Amino acid sequence: MVKTCRDVRGCELIIAATPNERLNSWQNIGRELAEVNPRWSLMLERANSAAWISGQALQDACAGPLNDRLLLIGDAMKTDNRKVIAASFALRYAWSAAAVIAPLLIYRRVPNVSLQYCYFKFSEQNLFQRLAVKPSSLAGSREYLTLNSDSMACLREQLINQASPLVDALQQWSGFSKKALWGQISSTWASLFITICDEIPQTLDPKHCLDMFFDAAQLPMTMKPEIYPVTHQQTTRLYQRRSSCCLYYKISEKRLFCSSCPLLDKASRLLRNQMSLQQLADTA
């Protein structure tokens, strides 16, 4: 049984009649998304292993599991430049948002992913793998009738509230500015919107979704990347120019720049985008 009500903003929601119905629906969503892409799936159970970091541990970069991860990333990158390490972890962490964005784009649902409810799994190479939440957190999830500015506002609130303590911790540990860190995270969020919209059977305009999502005045939203289309041989894809640099070029021997780096001139960036499209066409 399903009923409707309105949240504090007056937005119409769909609310499951019982907690068990809501939990069962999230379990079904998790299984379906795991078949498409495991990183899109929100897990309700997790193994007890060192690969998982609790959300609460992400609030302290000076000690504990997060500090251990940061030092491992530095060792792997052969650098002690804390700004570069912090930017790298921010990018890796932000991929976890797929498990929050996909349920809204596909099922019109937004889970409660406050850090106290979350666990993050990283690989031995410190790449993000899975996001898990405590089942009790789903009592605070939202189920929307439509994909619109109100549902995007709820998604935005969840993602910003979750990431803010991590950004504070990384800024304190590294000295990298909050604006620069949010630029890394917002860039990954934009990439996830584009990827998910491209891969799901529903017809969604990723640019329209991004416009709704970033339509706010909070600092993370002001650091949104520039999104633009590139066409090559009748194929068009969205690419981006980040609002802040990850500083990787500072530690690379050949001063390598990401294809979305804001330090690249427009012509060089477009050339890389077109080469990327050509590679996609060659492998299609």
PDB file of C-alpha atoms in Angstrom:
ATOM      1  CA  MET A   1       0.000   0.000   0.000  1.00  0.00           C
ATOM      2  CA  VAL A   2       1.308   3.436  -0.932  1.00  0.00           C
ATOM      3  CA  LYS A   3       0.103   6.838   0.200  1.00  0.00           C
ATOM      4  CA  THR A   4       1.173  10.396  -0.581  1.00  0.00           C
ATOM      5  CA  CYS A   5       2.005  13.334   1.643  1.00  0.00           C
ATOM      6  CA  ARG A   6       4.108  16.490   1.479  1.00  0.00           C
ATOM      7  CA  ASP A   7       7.476  17.210   3.031  1.00  0.00           C
ATOM      8  CA  VAL A   8       8.426  20.417   4.858  1.00  0.00           C
ATOM      9  CA  ARG A   9       9.013  22.172   1.520  1.00  0.00           C
ATOM     10  CA  GLY A  10       5.533  21.222   0.323  1.00  0.00           C
ATOM     11  CA  CYS A  11       6.855  18.740  -2.235  1.00  0.00           C
ATOM     12  CA  GLU A  12       4.614  15.754  -2.848  1.00  0.00           C
ATOM     13  CA  LEU A  13       6.156  12.470  -1.757  1.00  0.00           C
ATOM     14  CA  ILE A  14       5.258   8.815  -1.987  1.00  0.00           C
ATOM     15  CA  ILE A  15       5.613   7.077   1.356  1.00  0.00           C
ATOM     16  CA  ALA A  16       5.442   3.326   1.941  1.00  0.00           C
ATOM     17  CA  ALA A  17       2.726   2.397   4.426  1.00  0.00           C
ATOM     18  CA  THR A  18       5.021   0.310   6.638  1.00  0.00           C
ATOM     19  CA  PRO A  19       8.777   0.248   7.445  1.00  0.00           C
ATOM     20  CA  ASN A  20       8.991  -3.331   6.140  1.00  0.00           C
ATOM     21  CA  GLU A  21       7.577  -2.298   2.782  1.00  0.00           C
ATOM     22  CA  ARG A  22      10.140   0.460   2.505  1.00  0.00           C
ATOM     23  CA  LEU A  23      13.033  -1.820   3.477  1.00  0.00           C
ATOM     24  CA  ASN A  24      11.912  -4.504   1.031  1.00  0.00           C
ATOM     25  CA  SER A  25      11.644  -1.977  -1.781  1.00  0.00           C
ATOM     26  CA  TRP A  26      15.193  -0.761  -1.152  1.00  0.00           C
ATOM     27  CA  GLN A  27      16.454  -4.332  -1.110  1.00  0.00           C
ATOM     28  CA  ASN A  28      14.841  -4.902  -4.507  1.00  0.00           C
ATOM     29  CA  ILE A  29      16.297  -1.660  -5.860  1.00  0.00           C
ATOM     30  CA  GLY A  30      19.741  -2.655  -4.613  1.00  0.00           C
ATOM     31  CA  ARG A  31      19.587  -6.034  -6.339  1.00  0.00           C
ATOM     32  CA  GLU A  32      18.394  -4.529  -9.622  1.00  0.00           C
ATOM     33  CA  LEU A  33      21.049  -1.808  -9.650  1.00  0.00           C
ATOM     34  CA  ALA A  34      23.803  -4.286  -8.739  1.00  0.00           C
ATOM     35  CA  GLU A  35      23.039  -6.170 -11.948  1.00  0.00           C
ATOM     36  CA  VAL A  36      23.573  -2.982 -13.969  1.00  0.00           C
ATOM     37  CA  ASN A  37      26.561  -1.600 -12.079  1.00  0.00           C
ATOM     38  CA  PRO A  38      27.531  -2.677  -8.533  1.00  0.00           C
ATOM     39  CA  ARG A  39      28.739   0.838  -7.706  1.00  0.00           C
ATOM     40  CA  TRP A  40      25.205   2.149  -8.318  1.00  0.00           C
ATOM     41  CA  SER A  41      23.778  -0.219  -5.716  1.00  0.00           C
ATOM     42  CA  LEU A  42      23.167   0.828  -2.128  1.00  0.00           C
ATOM     43  CA  MET A  43      24.048  -2.116   0.118  1.00  0.00           C
ATOM     44  CA  LEU A  44      22.106  -2.820   3.296  1.00  0.00           C
ATOM     45  CA  GLU A  45      24.635  -5.349   4.556  1.00  0.00           C
ATOM     46  CA  ARG A  46      28.418  -5.356   4.596  1.00  0.00           C
ATOM     47  CA  ALA A  47      31.256  -7.679   5.483  1.00  0.00           C
ATOM     48  CA  ASN A  48      33.310  -6.828   8.560  1.00  0.00           C
ATOM     49  CA  SER A  49      36.677  -6.115   6.935  1.00  0.00           C
ATOM     50  CA  ALA A  50      39.346  -3.425   6.823  1.00  0.00           C
ATOM     51  CA  ALA A  51      38.240  -2.571   3.281  1.00  0.00           C
ATOM     52  CA  TRP A  52      35.265  -0.723   4.773  1.00  0.00           C
ATOM     53  CA  ILE A  53      35.523   2.707   6.408  1.00  0.00           C
ATOM     54  CA  SER A  54      32.698   4.047   8.519  1.00  0.00           C
ATOM     55  CA  GLY A  55      31.270   7.404   7.559  1.00  0.00           C
ATOM     56  CA  GLN A  56      32.126   8.759  10.970  1.00  0.00           C
ATOM     57  CA  ALA A  57      35.806   7.915  10.382  1.00  0.00           C
ATOM     58  CA  LEU A  58      35.785  10.211   7.336  1.00  0.00           C
ATOM     59  CA  GLN A  59      35.447  13.188   9.654  1.00  0.00           C
ATOM     60  CA  ASP A  60      39.040  12.952  10.907  1.00  0.00           C
ATOM     61  CA  ALA A  61      41.900  13.024   8.399  1.00  0.00           C
ATOM     62  CA  CYS A  62      44.620  13.428  11.010  1.00  0.00           C
ATOM     63  CA  ALA A  63      44.259   9.956  12.536  1.00  0.00           C
ATOM     64  CA  GLY A  64      42.473   6.660  12.070  1.00  0.00           C
ATOM     65  CA  PRO A  65      41.293   4.876   8.894  1.00  0.00           C
ATOM     66  CA  LEU A  66      41.043   8.002   6.743  1.00  0.00           C
ATOM     67  CA  ASN A  67      44.580   9.065   7.610  1.00  0.00           C
ATOM     68  CA  ASP A  68      45.778   5.543   6.789  1.00  0.00           C
ATOM     69  CA  ARG A  69      44.115   5.755   3.351  1.00  0.00           C
ATOM     70  CA  LEU A  70      45.605   9.162   2.646  1.00  0.00           C
ATOM     71  CA  LEU A  71      49.105   7.938   3.474  1.00  0.00           C
ATOM     72  CA  LEU A  72      48.634   4.883   1.237  1.00  0.00           C
ATOM     73  CA  ILE A  73      47.519   7.108  -1.638  1.00  0.00           C
ATOM     74  CA  GLY A  74      50.608   9.259  -1.119  1.00  0.00           C
ATOM     75  CA  ASP A  75      52.843   6.178  -1.186  1.00  0.00           C
ATOM     76  CA  ALA A  76      51.194   4.929  -4.386  1.00  0.00           C
ATOM     77  CA  MET A  77      51.531   8.334  -6.050  1.00  0.00           C
ATOM     78  CA  LYS A  78      55.078   8.709  -4.695  1.00  0.00           C
ATOM     79  CA  THR A  79      54.356  12.091  -3.186  1.00  0.00           C
ATOM     80  CA  ASP A  80      54.003  13.756   0.185  1.00  0.00           C
ATOM     81  CA  ASN A  81      52.133  16.713  -1.325  1.00  0.00           C
ATOM     82  CA  ARG A  82      49.059  16.726   0.885  1.00  0.00           C
ATOM     83  CA  LYS A  83      47.006  18.893  -1.459  1.00  0.00           C
ATOM     84  CA  VAL A  84      47.460  16.409  -4.297  1.00  0.00           C
ATOM     85  CA  ILE A  85      46.612  13.504  -1.991  1.00  0.00           C
ATOM     86  CA  ALA A  86      43.506  15.238  -0.616  1.00  0.00           C
ATOM     87  CA  ALA A  87      42.278  16.065  -4.124  1.00  0.00           C
ATOM     88  CA  SER A  88      42.810  12.455  -5.175  1.00  0.00           C
ATOM     89  CA  PHE A  89      40.835  11.081  -2.251  1.00  0.00           C
ATOM     90  CA  ALA A  90      38.030  13.612  -2.781  1.00  0.00           C
ATOM     91  CA  LEU A  91      37.658  12.390  -6.370  1.00  0.00           C
ATOM     92  CA  ARG A  92      37.667   8.725  -5.275  1.00  0.00           C
ATOM     93  CA  TYR A  93      35.164   9.306  -2.489  1.00  0.00           C
ATOM     94  CA  ALA A  94      32.779  11.237  -4.746  1.00  0.00           C
ATOM     95  CA  TRP A  95      32.154   8.159  -6.918  1.00  0.00           C
ATOM     96  CA  SER A  96      30.103   6.813  -3.995  1.00  0.00           C
ATOM     97  CA  ALA A  97      27.377   9.305  -4.964  1.00  0.00           C
ATOM     98  CA  ALA A  98      26.357   6.942  -7.785  1.00  0.00           C
ATOM     99  CA  ALA A  99      24.487   4.872  -5.202  1.00  0.00           C
ATOM    100  CA  VAL A 100      22.497   7.986  -4.263  1.00  0.00           C
ATOM    101  CA  ILE A 101      22.012   9.534  -7.709  1.00  0.00           C
ATOM    102  CA  ALA A 102      20.954   6.352  -9.554  1.00  0.00           C
ATOM    103  CA  PRO A 103      17.979   5.584  -7.260  1.00  0.00           C
ATOM    104  CA  LEU A 104      16.570   9.050  -7.910  1.00  0.00           C
ATOM    105  CA  LEU A 105      17.090   9.028 -11.681  1.00  0.00           C
ATOM    106  CA  ILE A 106      15.696   5.504 -12.087  1.00  0.00           C
ATOM    107  CA  TYR A 107      13.266   4.970  -9.178  1.00  0.00           C
ATOM    108  CA  ARG A 108      12.569   8.543  -8.004  1.00  0.00           C
ATOM    109  CA  ARG A 109      13.886   7.739  -4.523  1.00  0.00           C
ATOM    110  CA  VAL A 110      16.479   9.470  -2.354  1.00  0.00           C
ATOM    111  CA  PRO A 111      18.025   7.532   0.548  1.00  0.00           C
ATOM    112  CA  ASN A 112      19.199   9.073   3.792  1.00  0.00           C
ATOM    113  CA  VAL A 113      22.990   8.865   3.529  1.00  0.00           C
ATOM    114  CA  SER A 114      24.156  10.873   6.527  1.00  0.00           C
ATOM    115  CA  LEU A 115      27.690   9.839   7.440  1.00  0.00           C
ATOM    116  CA  GLN A 116      26.654   8.227  10.725  1.00  0.00           C
ATOM    117  CA  TYR A 117      24.658   5.663   8.734  1.00  0.00           C
ATOM    118  CA  CYS A 118      27.222   4.956   5.994  1.00  0.00           C
ATOM    119  CA  TYR A 119      30.141   2.638   5.288  1.00  0.00           C
ATOM    120  CA  PHE A 120      32.472   3.015   2.293  1.00  0.00           C
ATOM    121  CA  LYS A 121      34.418   0.184   0.682  1.00  0.00           C
ATOM    122  CA  PHE A 122      37.693   0.873  -1.109  1.00  0.00           C
ATOM    123  CA  SER A 123      39.917  -1.485  -3.091  1.00  0.00           C
ATOM    124  CA  GLU A 124      43.557  -2.241  -2.362  1.00  0.00           C
ATOM    125  CA  GLN A 125      44.354   0.521  -4.856  1.00  0.00           C
ATOM    126  CA  ASN A 126      42.139   2.845  -2.762  1.00  0.00           C
ATOM    127  CA  LEU A 127      39.492   3.140  -5.459  1.00  0.00           C
ATOM    128  CA  PHE A 128      35.859   3.403  -4.385  1.00  0.00           C
ATOM    129  CA  GLN A 129      33.895   0.151  -4.695  1.00  0.00           C
ATOM    130  CA  ARG A 130      30.648   0.113  -2.704  1.00  0.00           C
ATOM    131  CA  LEU A 131      28.462   2.184  -0.385  1.00  0.00           C
ATOM    132  CA  ALA A 132      26.480   0.566   2.414  1.00  0.00           C
ATOM    133  CA  VAL A 133      23.974   2.074   4.843  1.00  0.00           C
ATOM    134  CA  LYS A 134      22.374   0.910   8.035  1.00  0.00           C
ATOM    135  CA  PRO A 135      18.845  -0.332   7.183  1.00  0.00           C
ATOM    136  CA  SER A 136      17.395   1.914   9.901  1.00  0.00           C
ATOM    137  CA  SER A 137      18.508   4.985   7.917  1.00  0.00           C
ATOM    138  CA  LEU A 138      16.015   4.219   5.158  1.00  0.00           C
ATOM    139  CA  ALA A 139      13.180   5.283   7.431  1.00  0.00           C
ATOM    140  CA  GLY A 140      14.266   8.808   6.487  1.00  0.00           C
ATOM    141  CA  SER A 141      14.345   8.181   2.734  1.00  0.00           C
ATOM    142  CA  ARG A 142      12.163  10.118   0.305  1.00  0.00           C
ATOM    143  CA  GLU A 143      10.084   8.739  -2.559  1.00  0.00           C
ATOM    144  CA  TYR A 144       9.039  11.266  -5.190  1.00  0.00           C
ATOM    145  CA  LEU A 145       6.341  11.229  -7.829  1.00  0.00           C
ATOM    146  CA  THR A 146       8.433  13.089 -10.389  1.00  0.00           C
ATOM    147  CA  LEU A 147      11.984  14.054 -11.220  1.00  0.00           C
ATOM    148  CA  ASN A 148      11.971  17.820 -10.753  1.00  0.00           C
ATOM    149  CA  SER A 149      13.669  20.674  -8.919  1.00  0.00           C
ATOM    150  CA  ASP A 150      12.218  19.553  -5.572  1.00  0.00           C
ATOM    151  CA  SER A 151      13.525  15.998  -5.800  1.00  0.00           C
ATOM    152  CA  MET A 152      16.870  17.339  -7.035  1.00  0.00           C
ATOM    153  CA  ALA A 153      16.986  19.655  -4.016  1.00  0.00           C
ATOM    154  CA  CYS A 154      16.552  16.649  -1.733  1.00  0.00           C
ATOM    155  CA  LEU A 155      19.371  14.814  -3.530  1.00  0.00           C
ATOM    156  CA  ARG A 156      21.572  17.895  -3.337  1.00  0.00           C
ATOM    157  CA  GLU A 157      20.924  18.219   0.394  1.00  0.00           C
ATOM    158  CA  GLN A 158      21.856  14.592   1.063  1.00  0.00           C
ATOM    159  CA  LEU A 159      25.084  14.719  -0.930  1.00  0.00           C
ATOM    160  CA  ILE A 160      26.265  18.057   0.446  1.00  0.00           C
ATOM    161  CA  ASN A 161      25.445  17.139   4.050  1.00  0.00           C
ATOM    162  CA  GLN A 162      27.327  13.864   3.681  1.00  0.00           C
ATOM    163  CA  ALA A 163      30.428  15.340   2.036  1.00  0.00           C
ATOM    164  CA  SER A 164      30.796  18.513   4.115  1.00  0.00           C
ATOM    165  CA  PRO A 165      32.503  16.923   7.165  1.00  0.00           C
ATOM    166  CA  LEU A 166      34.952  15.133   4.851  1.00  0.00           C
ATOM    167  CA  VAL A 167      35.785  18.372   3.035  1.00  0.00           C
ATOM    168  CA  ASP A 168      36.396  20.069   6.384  1.00  0.00           C
ATOM    169  CA  ALA A 169      38.691  17.217   7.471  1.00  0.00           C
ATOM    170  CA  LEU A 170      40.670  17.177   4.213  1.00  0.00           C
ATOM    171  CA  GLN A 171      41.067  20.961   4.261  1.00  0.00           C
ATOM    172  CA  GLN A 172      42.395  20.877   7.811  1.00  0.00           C
ATOM    173  CA  TRP A 173      44.841  18.040   7.018  1.00  0.00           C
ATOM    174  CA  SER A 174      46.113  19.299   3.668  1.00  0.00           C
ATOM    175  CA  GLY A 175      45.628  23.054   3.560  1.00  0.00           C
ATOM    176  CA  PHE A 176      43.871  22.616   0.209  1.00  0.00           C
ATOM    177  CA  SER A 177      41.009  25.094   0.024  1.00  0.00           C
ATOM    178  CA  LYS A 178      37.417  23.974   0.484  1.00  0.00           C
ATOM    179  CA  LYS A 179      36.530  25.559  -2.857  1.00  0.00           C
ATOM    180  CA  ALA A 180      39.168  23.451  -4.614  1.00  0.00           C
ATOM    181  CA  LEU A 181      38.033  20.261  -2.853  1.00  0.00           C
ATOM    182  CA  TRP A 182      34.386  20.911  -3.713  1.00  0.00           C
ATOM    183  CA  GLY A 183      35.490  21.435  -7.294  1.00  0.00           C
ATOM    184  CA  GLN A 184      36.798  17.852  -7.384  1.00  0.00           C
ATOM    185  CA  ILE A 185      33.658  16.415  -5.815  1.00  0.00           C
ATOM    186  CA  SER A 186      31.227  18.422  -7.958  1.00  0.00           C
ATOM    187  CA  SER A 187      33.119  17.340 -11.058  1.00  0.00           C
ATOM    188  CA  THR A 188      32.611  13.676 -10.192  1.00  0.00           C
ATOM    189  CA  TRP A 189      28.947  14.221  -9.407  1.00  0.00           C
ATOM    190  CA  ALA A 190      28.492  15.750 -12.857  1.00  0.00           C
ATOM    191  CA  SER A 191      30.257  12.796 -14.482  1.00  0.00           C
ATOM    192  CA  LEU A 192      27.936  10.391 -12.669  1.00  0.00           C
ATOM    193  CA  PHE A 193      24.811  12.178 -13.897  1.00  0.00           C
ATOM    194  CA  ILE A 194      26.070  11.988 -17.479  1.00  0.00           C
ATOM    195  CA  THR A 195      27.084   8.331 -17.233  1.00  0.00           C
ATOM    196  CA  ILE A 196      23.902   7.141 -15.540  1.00  0.00           C
ATOM    197  CA  CYS A 197      21.628   9.051 -17.929  1.00  0.00           C
ATOM    198  CA  ASP A 198      23.517   7.549 -20.875  1.00  0.00           C
ATOM    199  CA  GLU A 199      23.285   3.970 -19.620  1.00  0.00           C
ATOM    200  CA  ILE A 200      19.712   3.654 -18.356  1.00  0.00           C
ATOM    201  CA  PRO A 201      16.785   2.805 -20.668  1.00  0.00           C
ATOM    202  CA  GLN A 202      14.813   5.865 -19.579  1.00  0.00           C
ATOM    203  CA  THR A 203      15.171   8.920 -21.786  1.00  0.00           C
ATOM    204  CA  LEU A 204      16.664  11.590 -19.567  1.00  0.00           C
ATOM    205  CA  ASP A 205      18.479  14.739 -20.643  1.00  0.00           C
ATOM    206  CA  PRO A 206      21.645  14.800 -18.510  1.00  0.00           C
ATOM    207  CA  LYS A 207      22.189  18.510 -19.147  1.00  0.00           C
ATOM    208  CA  HIS A 208      18.693  19.311 -17.851  1.00  0.00           C
ATOM    209  CA  CYS A 209      19.253  17.102 -14.803  1.00  0.00           C
ATOM    210  CA  LEU A 210      22.545  18.843 -14.091  1.00  0.00           C
ATOM    211  CA  ASP A 211      20.977  22.272 -14.448  1.00  0.00           C
ATOM    212  CA  MET A 212      18.331  21.351 -11.849  1.00  0.00           C
ATOM    213  CA  PHE A 213      20.861  19.746  -9.509  1.00  0.00           C
ATOM    214  CA  PHE A 214      23.341  22.647  -9.541  1.00  0.00           C
ATOM    215  CA  ASP A 215      20.643  25.336  -9.300  1.00  0.00           C
ATOM    216  CA  ALA A 216      21.540  26.522  -5.789  1.00  0.00           C
ATOM    217  CA  ALA A 217      23.778  29.049  -4.060  1.00  0.00           C
ATOM    218  CA  GLN A 218      25.728  26.730  -1.718  1.00  0.00           C
ATOM    219  CA  LEU A 219      29.506  26.673  -2.176  1.00  0.00           C
ATOM    220  CA  PRO A 220      29.581  23.137  -3.671  1.00  0.00           C
ATOM    221  CA  MET A 221      27.085  24.196  -6.323  1.00  0.00           C
ATOM    222  CA  THR A 222      29.062  27.312  -7.244  1.00  0.00           C
ATOM    223  CA  MET A 223      31.990  24.999  -8.009  1.00  0.00           C
ATOM    224  CA  LYS A 224      30.072  23.137 -10.690  1.00  0.00           C
ATOM    225  CA  PRO A 225      32.061  22.247 -13.798  1.00  0.00           C
ATOM    226  CA  GLU A 226      31.396  23.763 -17.197  1.00  0.00           C
ATOM    227  CA  ILE A 227      29.399  21.213 -19.206  1.00  0.00           C
ATOM    228  CA  TYR A 228      29.478  21.330 -22.992  1.00  0.00           C
ATOM    229  CA  PRO A 229      28.656  18.995 -25.928  1.00  0.00           C
ATOM    230  CA  VAL A 230      31.235  17.692 -28.380  1.00  0.00           C
ATOM    231  CA  THR A 231      30.262  16.087 -31.689  1.00  0.00           C
ATOM    232  CA  HIS A 232      32.415  13.766 -33.785  1.00  0.00           C
ATOM    233  CA  GLN A 233      31.113  11.776 -36.759  1.00  0.00           C
ATOM    234  CA  GLN A 234      27.459  12.274 -35.785  1.00  0.00           C
ATOM    235  CA  THR A 235      28.107  11.185 -32.195  1.00  0.00           C
ATOM    236  CA  THR A 236      27.598  13.763 -29.450  1.00  0.00           C
ATOM    237  CA  ARG A 237      28.660  13.440 -25.829  1.00  0.00           C
ATOM    238  CA  LEU A 238      28.851  15.819 -22.896  1.00  0.00           C
ATOM    239  CA  TYR A 239      32.264  16.752 -21.547  1.00  0.00           C
ATOM    240  CA  GLN A 240      33.362  19.073 -18.781  1.00  0.00           C
ATOM    241  CA  ARG A 241      35.890  21.613 -17.638  1.00  0.00           C
ATOM    242  CA  ARG A 242      36.439  21.338 -13.905  1.00  0.00           C
ATOM    243  CA  SER A 243      36.204  24.431 -11.761  1.00  0.00           C
ATOM    244  CA  SER A 244      39.415  23.554  -9.862  1.00  0.00           C
ATOM    245  CA  CYS A 245      42.610  21.633 -10.622  1.00  0.00           C
ATOM    246  CA  CYS A 246      43.550  18.393  -8.842  1.00  0.00           C
ATOM    247  CA  LEU A 247      47.249  19.448  -9.028  1.00  0.00           C
ATOM    248  CA  TYR A 248      48.367  16.069 -10.380  1.00  0.00           C
ATOM    249  CA  TYR A 249      50.533  17.830 -12.952  1.00  0.00           C
ATOM    250  CA  LYS A 250      52.727  19.053 -10.094  1.00  0.00           C
ATOM    251  CA  ILE A 251      53.938  15.525  -9.312  1.00  0.00           C
ATOM    252  CA  SER A 252      53.914  13.949 -12.794  1.00  0.00           C
ATOM    253  CA  GLU A 253      57.289  13.788 -14.528  1.00  0.00           C
ATOM    254  CA  LYS A 254      55.849  15.027 -17.828  1.00  0.00           C
ATOM    255  CA  ARG A 255      53.479  17.561 -16.221  1.00  0.00           C
ATOM    256  CA  LEU A 256      50.421  15.637 -17.359  1.00  0.00           C
ATOM    257  CA  PHE A 257      47.049  17.380 -17.264  1.00  0.00           C
ATOM    258  CA  CYS A 258      43.608  15.756 -17.024  1.00  0.00           C
ATOM    259  CA  SER A 259      41.404  16.239 -20.089  1.00  0.00           C
ATOM    260  CA  SER A 260      38.988  18.253 -17.930  1.00  0.00           C
ATOM    261  CA  CYS A 261      41.674  20.374 -16.285  1.00  0.00           C
ATOM    262  CA  PRO A 262      40.835  24.097 -16.055  1.00  0.00           C
ATOM    263  CA  LEU A 263      44.488  24.891 -16.776  1.00  0.00           C
ATOM    264  CA  LEU A 264      44.241  23.455 -20.304  1.00  0.00           C
ATOM    265  CA  ASP A 265      43.436  25.907 -23.054  1.00  0.00           C
ATOM    266  CA  LYS A 266      40.124  25.351 -24.815  1.00  0.00           C
ATOM    267  CA  ALA A 267      41.630  24.098 -28.072  1.00  0.00           C
ATOM    268  CA  SER A 268      43.748  21.441 -26.318  1.00  0.00           C
ATOM    269  CA  ARG A 269      40.803  20.273 -24.251  1.00  0.00           C
ATOM    270  CA  LEU A 270      38.491  19.989 -27.279  1.00  0.00           C
ATOM    271  CA  LEU A 271      41.151  18.049 -29.164  1.00  0.00           C
ATOM    272  CA  ARG A 272      41.352  15.539 -26.313  1.00  0.00           C
ATOM    273  CA  ASN A 273      37.553  15.294 -26.237  1.00  0.00           C
ATOM    274  CA  GLN A 274      37.426  14.568 -29.963  1.00  0.00           C
ATOM    275  CA  MET A 275      40.149  11.934 -29.630  1.00  0.00           C
ATOM    276  CA  SER A 276      38.114  10.321 -26.855  1.00  0.00           C
ATOM    277  CA  LEU A 277      35.041  10.211 -29.100  1.00  0.00           C
ATOM    278  CA  GLN A 278      37.113   8.698 -31.903  1.00  0.00           C
ATOM    279  CA  GLN A 279      38.333   5.937 -29.561  1.00  0.00           C
ATOM    280  CA  LEU A 280      34.733   5.221 -28.539  1.00  0.00           C
ATOM    281  CA  ALA A 281      33.720   4.980 -32.204  1.00  0.00           C
ATOM    282  CA  ASP A 282      36.630   2.639 -32.962  1.00  0.00           C
ATOM    283  CA  THR A 283      35.688   0.274 -30.132  1.00  0.00           C
ATOM    284  CA  ALA A 284      31.904   0.357 -30.719  1.00  0.00           C
TER     285      ALA A 284
END
